[in-house]
Amino acid sequence: MVHNSRSLTKLVGELKKLPGVGEKTALRLAFHLMKSPANVSALAESLLEVRARVRFCSTCFGITENDPCSICTGDRDSSAICVVEESQDLLAIERSGAFHGRYHVLQGALSPLNGVTPAQLRISELMRRIEAGGVREVVLATNFSVEGEATALYLTKLLKPLGIRVTRLAHGIPLGGDLEYIDAATVQRAMEGRSEL
Amino acid sequence: MLGAMDYREADRLVTLFTLEHGKLKGVAAGAKRSVRRFAGVCEPFARLRLQIVLREGLSRLQGADLVTVFPGIRRELVKIAHAGYACELTDQFLPEGVSNPRLFRLLVSYLERLDGASFSASDRRFFEINLLKILGYRPALGQCASCGMELTGEEHYRFSAAAGGLLCSCCGRVGPSVSPQTVALLGRALSSGRFGAVTFQPTSLREAGTLLDEAIAGHLVRPLKSLLFLQELGE
């Protein structure tokens, strides 16, 4: 409770709900905003604009302001679809500039321990896109966690019978990585996935 | 590692089953950022050597060395689903802070079996009946759970989770039917002490499955989420 100011207490309470923001950080942010009124208006405007304009693309389920998004309507390779768990993963692959096809965001991953089943993900929408034709390769770019692996295995089971090329992102030693400090499981995977030079 | 979930910005909230201290809940601070301390370790089923500060409530993980992530399990969806089920079942049944080395060894053996051998539905039932035995919930198979009469193993019996076991033909009129062959296989699963020693044929597997599912459900506070996933896979 901030002394003598109910509205400031309320603001701190709202800021605390954000990920990674605790009591002290929330208080610091609140005081910073109070000292710069111009920033407050711009921030409030941005928040409302995002709320009003940003939505999920009805084709790939990535975030967009225009539906369908620019990736789904643009001049990209429509024969390859890269499947990711979340919109942030799509952005990470786009930043790399390594993929020129289209995307499909599952909006989660299968989780045996948390009871997340295929029906709760955008899997049926992915299958409909593939059944519509023209897709020759599906790149499974789910995370390398148990949930991500389970999702990739489940999708492989669905996609293989359709005669589509199903690929998985490579997994191993990071660029600049020192073998001495890499965990055993990663080294094991890297060794299994070694390629000829 | 029985389970892990994201907690705050970069932490993971973990449920551990340790040999020395039983089940513990803890926080791996910075687990999502610190590759050096927690690379690949905060993953369900992983077997670890832990450095942990024990506390009331949430303990604190200082670091962990990976023994194995059971790579063989992570290559097959059905194995992931069963490993998840085994971990959640153990988590649900175990109270916190009570050491249980026999159950620890049973769970590790099951995960090793899933990791190294071809998948067998019999192993799940072997795990379940032995888990119930270790925790003191073993269903009565040798005598009627109602009147105490010795069951000779020459006829079909009925099973009652409420009574805690099989019922003789006088006491049991309803409930799932269990053949003498299934009773004998469950008995062997309890005495053999080794995965792979008992293989249930389809009829026995179905009967043992019904019996054990009911016996387990009777002791649980809430349904298992991983069971939904298994059902989704047709298991």
Coordinates of C-alpha atoms in Angstrom, one line a residue, chain A residues 110 112 115-120 123 154 157-158, chain B residues 77 81 225-235:
Chain A
L110 CA 1.3 -31.2 -25.9
P112 CA 1.3 -35.3 -20.7
G115 CA -3.1 -32.6 -19.5
V116 CA -2.7 -30.5 -22.7
T117 CA -4.1 -32.7 -25.4
P118 CA -4.0 -32.2 -29.2
A119 CA -7.6 -30.8 -29.2
Q120 CA -6.3 -27.8 -27.2
I123 CA -3.4 -29.0 -34.9
Y154 CA 2.6 -36.6 -32.5
K157 CA 2.5 -39.6 -36.7
L158 CA -0.2 -37.6 -38.3
Chain B
L77 CA 5.3 -40.6 -27.9
A81 CA 3.0 -40.6 -22.2
K225 CA -4.0 -35.3 -16.2
S226 CA -1.6 -37.6 -17.8
L227 CA -4.3 -40.3 -18.0
L228 CA -6.2 -38.0 -20.4
F229 CA -3.1 -37.9 -22.6
L230 CA -2.8 -41.7 -22.5
Q231 CA -6.5 -42.1 -23.4
E232 CA -5.9 -39.6 -26.3
L233 CA -3.2 -42.0 -27.6
G234 CA -5.6 -45.0 -27.2
E235 CA -3.7 -46.5 -24.3

